[in-house]
Amino acid sequence: MSRGICLVVEDDGDISDLICLILAEEGFGVRAVHTGSAALEEARRMNLALITLDLGLPDADGLHLARDLRKVSAAPLLILTARATVADELDAMASGSSAYLAKPFRPFELRDVVNRICSPTPDPPFRR
């Protein structure tokens, strides 16, 4: 059963291929784009289950793009970036991301984060 469509926004082809492979193995349909403008276009057009976003894109500032993606999609947003300082992580979270993972990452780390942010929320406790 498909877990929905994931939009992978990554300008490095090898990294994009790896992310797509891992997400496909986790049950997602995957659409990869390499620019911020293509990401916004796809996010407006598709009902997404997840967005992964590299902050270092050739045509867009990743943090601004994250804010713009938040305006058009409620999908969980995972920042995957080589920017690995605490300030970068705080900026990413302030821009609306659901999680942050620094590159290089291990496949199991990506799986763990994706499964955490894409899992259904538990039912609220029973109240009388």
PDB file of C-alpha atoms in Angstrom:
ATOM      1  CA  MET A   1       0.000   0.000   0.000  1.00  0.00           C
ATOM      2  CA  SER A   2       1.341   3.430  -0.944  1.00  0.00           C
ATOM      3  CA  ARG A   3       1.996   5.939   1.796  1.00  0.00           C
ATOM      4  CA  GLY A   4       1.409   8.771  -0.662  1.00  0.00           C
ATOM      5  CA  ILE A   5       3.658  10.923  -2.802  1.00  0.00           C
ATOM      6  CA  CYS A   6       6.917  12.396  -1.555  1.00  0.00           C
ATOM      7  CA  LEU A   7       8.457  15.384  -3.296  1.00  0.00           C
ATOM      8  CA  VAL A   8      12.263  15.231  -3.170  1.00  0.00           C
ATOM      9  CA  VAL A   9      13.857  18.652  -3.737  1.00  0.00           C
ATOM     10  CA  GLU A  10      17.584  18.057  -4.261  1.00  0.00           C
ATOM     11  CA  ASP A  11      19.976  19.440  -6.882  1.00  0.00           C
ATOM     12  CA  ASP A  12      22.611  16.685  -6.545  1.00  0.00           C
ATOM     13  CA  GLY A  13      21.535  13.782  -8.746  1.00  0.00           C
ATOM     14  CA  ASP A  14      23.295  11.059  -6.733  1.00  0.00           C
ATOM     15  CA  ILE A  15      21.832  12.218  -3.438  1.00  0.00           C
ATOM     16  CA  SER A  16      18.411  12.633  -5.038  1.00  0.00           C
ATOM     17  CA  ASP A  17      18.577   9.062  -6.376  1.00  0.00           C
ATOM     18  CA  LEU A  18      19.530   7.724  -2.924  1.00  0.00           C
ATOM     19  CA  ILE A  19      16.705   9.599  -1.178  1.00  0.00           C
ATOM     20  CA  CYS A  20      14.214   8.424  -3.807  1.00  0.00           C
ATOM     21  CA  LEU A  21      15.347   4.804  -3.430  1.00  0.00           C
ATOM     22  CA  ILE A  22      15.025   4.870   0.368  1.00  0.00           C
ATOM     23  CA  LEU A  23      11.610   6.528   0.263  1.00  0.00           C
ATOM     24  CA  ALA A  24      10.343   4.108  -2.379  1.00  0.00           C
ATOM     25  CA  GLU A  25      11.465   1.238  -0.152  1.00  0.00           C
ATOM     26  CA  GLU A  26       9.453   2.855   2.665  1.00  0.00           C
ATOM     27  CA  GLY A  27       6.328   2.730   0.515  1.00  0.00           C
ATOM     28  CA  PHE A  28       6.178   6.234  -0.959  1.00  0.00           C
ATOM     29  CA  GLY A  29       5.627   7.207  -4.538  1.00  0.00           C
ATOM     30  CA  VAL A  30       8.421   9.665  -5.305  1.00  0.00           C
ATOM     31  CA  ARG A  31       8.722  12.748  -7.517  1.00  0.00           C
ATOM     32  CA  ALA A  32      12.156  14.415  -7.656  1.00  0.00           C
ATOM     33  CA  VAL A  33      12.843  17.996  -8.721  1.00  0.00           C
ATOM     34  CA  HIS A  34      16.093  19.935  -8.754  1.00  0.00           C
ATOM     35  CA  THR A  35      15.053  23.572  -8.354  1.00  0.00           C
ATOM     36  CA  GLY A  36      12.990  25.676  -6.003  1.00  0.00           C
ATOM     37  CA  SER A  37      10.666  26.865  -8.751  1.00  0.00           C
ATOM     38  CA  ALA A  38       9.882  23.280  -9.771  1.00  0.00           C
ATOM     39  CA  ALA A  39       9.293  22.382  -6.112  1.00  0.00           C
ATOM     40  CA  LEU A  40       6.694  25.115  -5.691  1.00  0.00           C
ATOM     41  CA  GLU A  41       4.976  24.151  -8.911  1.00  0.00           C
ATOM     42  CA  GLU A  42       4.747  20.481  -7.885  1.00  0.00           C
ATOM     43  CA  ALA A  43       3.656  21.295  -4.325  1.00  0.00           C
ATOM     44  CA  ARG A  44       0.809  23.434  -5.664  1.00  0.00           C
ATOM     45  CA  ARG A  45      -0.246  20.726  -8.120  1.00  0.00           C
ATOM     46  CA  MET A  46       0.037  17.580  -5.995  1.00  0.00           C
ATOM     47  CA  ASN A  47      -1.425  16.321  -2.751  1.00  0.00           C
ATOM     48  CA  LEU A  48       1.830  15.410  -1.009  1.00  0.00           C
ATOM     49  CA  ALA A  49       2.462  13.121   1.950  1.00  0.00           C
ATOM     50  CA  LEU A  50       6.043  14.379   2.512  1.00  0.00           C
ATOM     51  CA  ILE A  51       8.520  16.932   1.180  1.00  0.00           C
ATOM     52  CA  THR A  52      12.293  16.595   1.557  1.00  0.00           C
ATOM     53  CA  LEU A  53      14.209  19.807   0.913  1.00  0.00           C
ATOM     54  CA  ASP A  54      17.880  20.586   0.416  1.00  0.00           C
ATOM     55  CA  LEU A  55      18.637  24.138   1.557  1.00  0.00           C
ATOM     56  CA  GLY A  56      21.414  24.693  -1.020  1.00  0.00           C
ATOM     57  CA  LEU A  57      19.516  24.964  -4.302  1.00  0.00           C
ATOM     58  CA  PRO A  58      20.838  26.799  -7.371  1.00  0.00           C
ATOM     59  CA  ASP A  59      17.797  29.046  -7.828  1.00  0.00           C
ATOM     60  CA  ALA A  60      16.374  29.569  -4.347  1.00  0.00           C
ATOM     61  CA  ASP A  61      17.268  30.183  -0.734  1.00  0.00           C
ATOM     62  CA  GLY A  62      16.143  27.002   0.991  1.00  0.00           C
ATOM     63  CA  LEU A  63      14.752  28.727   4.077  1.00  0.00           C
ATOM     64  CA  HIS A  64      12.615  31.079   1.998  1.00  0.00           C
ATOM     65  CA  LEU A  65      11.500  28.140  -0.111  1.00  0.00           C
ATOM     66  CA  ALA A  66      10.528  26.209   3.030  1.00  0.00           C
ATOM     67  CA  ARG A  67       8.277  29.114   4.063  1.00  0.00           C
ATOM     68  CA  ASP A  68       6.750  29.258   0.575  1.00  0.00           C
ATOM     69  CA  LEU A  69       6.162  25.491   0.553  1.00  0.00           C
ATOM     70  CA  ARG A  70       4.408  25.801   3.916  1.00  0.00           C
ATOM     71  CA  LYS A  71       1.958  28.227   2.303  1.00  0.00           C
ATOM     72  CA  VAL A  72       0.908  25.699  -0.368  1.00  0.00           C
ATOM     73  CA  SER A  73       1.278  22.321   1.377  1.00  0.00           C
ATOM     74  CA  ALA A  74       0.576  20.916   4.810  1.00  0.00           C
ATOM     75  CA  ALA A  75       2.800  17.869   4.164  1.00  0.00           C
ATOM     76  CA  PRO A  76       5.558  17.186   6.689  1.00  0.00           C
ATOM     77  CA  LEU A  77       8.714  18.993   5.563  1.00  0.00           C
ATOM     78  CA  LEU A  78      12.087  17.331   6.141  1.00  0.00           C
ATOM     79  CA  ILE A  79      15.155  19.500   5.656  1.00  0.00           C
ATOM     80  CA  LEU A  80      18.134  17.472   4.360  1.00  0.00           C
ATOM     81  CA  THR A  81      21.188  19.700   4.181  1.00  0.00           C
ATOM     82  CA  ALA A  82      24.943  19.994   4.567  1.00  0.00           C
ATOM     83  CA  ARG A  83      24.362  23.031   6.801  1.00  0.00           C
ATOM     84  CA  ALA A  84      24.971  21.395  10.148  1.00  0.00           C
ATOM     85  CA  THR A  85      25.135  24.102  12.800  1.00  0.00           C
ATOM     86  CA  VAL A  86      22.621  24.500  15.603  1.00  0.00           C
ATOM     87  CA  ALA A  87      21.714  27.932  14.198  1.00  0.00           C
ATOM     88  CA  ASP A  88      20.952  26.369  10.809  1.00  0.00           C
ATOM     89  CA  GLU A  89      18.720  23.769  12.450  1.00  0.00           C
ATOM     90  CA  LEU A  90      16.879  26.420  14.460  1.00  0.00           C
ATOM     91  CA  ASP A  91      16.393  28.549  11.338  1.00  0.00           C
ATOM     92  CA  ALA A  92      15.034  25.517   9.470  1.00  0.00           C
ATOM     93  CA  MET A  93      12.588  24.693  12.248  1.00  0.00           C
ATOM     94  CA  ALA A  94      11.465  28.332  12.389  1.00  0.00           C
ATOM     95  CA  SER A  95      10.794  28.223   8.644  1.00  0.00           C
ATOM     96  CA  GLY A  96       8.191  25.513   9.133  1.00  0.00           C
ATOM     97  CA  SER A  97      10.115  22.269   8.788  1.00  0.00           C
ATOM     98  CA  SER A  98       8.963  19.184  10.653  1.00  0.00           C
ATOM     99  CA  ALA A  99      12.460  17.717  11.023  1.00  0.00           C
ATOM    100  CA  TYR A 100      16.094  18.373  10.139  1.00  0.00           C
ATOM    101  CA  LEU A 101      18.754  15.902   9.040  1.00  0.00           C
ATOM    102  CA  ALA A 102      22.332  16.893   8.277  1.00  0.00           C
ATOM    103  CA  LYS A 103      24.268  15.407   5.361  1.00  0.00           C
ATOM    104  CA  PRO A 104      25.944  13.071   5.141  1.00  0.00           C
ATOM    105  CA  PHE A 105      23.249  10.895   6.658  1.00  0.00           C
ATOM    106  CA  ARG A 106      22.897   7.144   6.914  1.00  0.00           C
ATOM    107  CA  PRO A 107      19.929   5.468   5.238  1.00  0.00           C
ATOM    108  CA  PHE A 108      18.557   4.239   8.574  1.00  0.00           C
ATOM    109  CA  GLU A 109      18.580   7.825   9.881  1.00  0.00           C
ATOM    110  CA  LEU A 110      16.452   8.982   6.961  1.00  0.00           C
ATOM    111  CA  ARG A 111      14.055   6.057   7.448  1.00  0.00           C
ATOM    112  CA  ASP A 112      13.725   6.774  11.169  1.00  0.00           C
ATOM    113  CA  VAL A 113      12.990  10.469  10.698  1.00  0.00           C
ATOM    114  CA  VAL A 114      10.522   9.858   7.866  1.00  0.00           C
ATOM    115  CA  ASN A 115       8.668   7.197   9.836  1.00  0.00           C
ATOM    116  CA  ARG A 116       8.512   9.497  12.858  1.00  0.00           C
ATOM    117  CA  ILE A 117       7.130  12.548  11.034  1.00  0.00           C
ATOM    118  CA  CYS A 118       4.838  10.595   8.716  1.00  0.00           C
ATOM    119  CA  SER A 119       3.300   8.257  11.243  1.00  0.00           C
ATOM    120  CA  PRO A 120      -0.357   8.729  12.030  1.00  0.00           C
ATOM    121  CA  THR A 121      -0.928  10.576  15.265  1.00  0.00           C
ATOM    122  CA  PRO A 122      -2.182   8.367  18.067  1.00  0.00           C
ATOM    123  CA  ASP A 123      -5.784   8.647  19.161  1.00  0.00           C
ATOM    124  CA  PRO A 124      -6.311  11.045  22.044  1.00  0.00           C
ATOM    125  CA  PRO A 125      -6.796   9.415  25.424  1.00  0.00           C
ATOM    126  CA  PHE A 126     -10.346   8.451  26.398  1.00  0.00           C
ATOM    127  CA  ARG A 127     -12.079  11.099  28.526  1.00  0.00           C
ATOM    128  CA  ARG A 128     -15.382  10.930  30.385  1.00  0.00           C
TER     129      ARG A 128
END
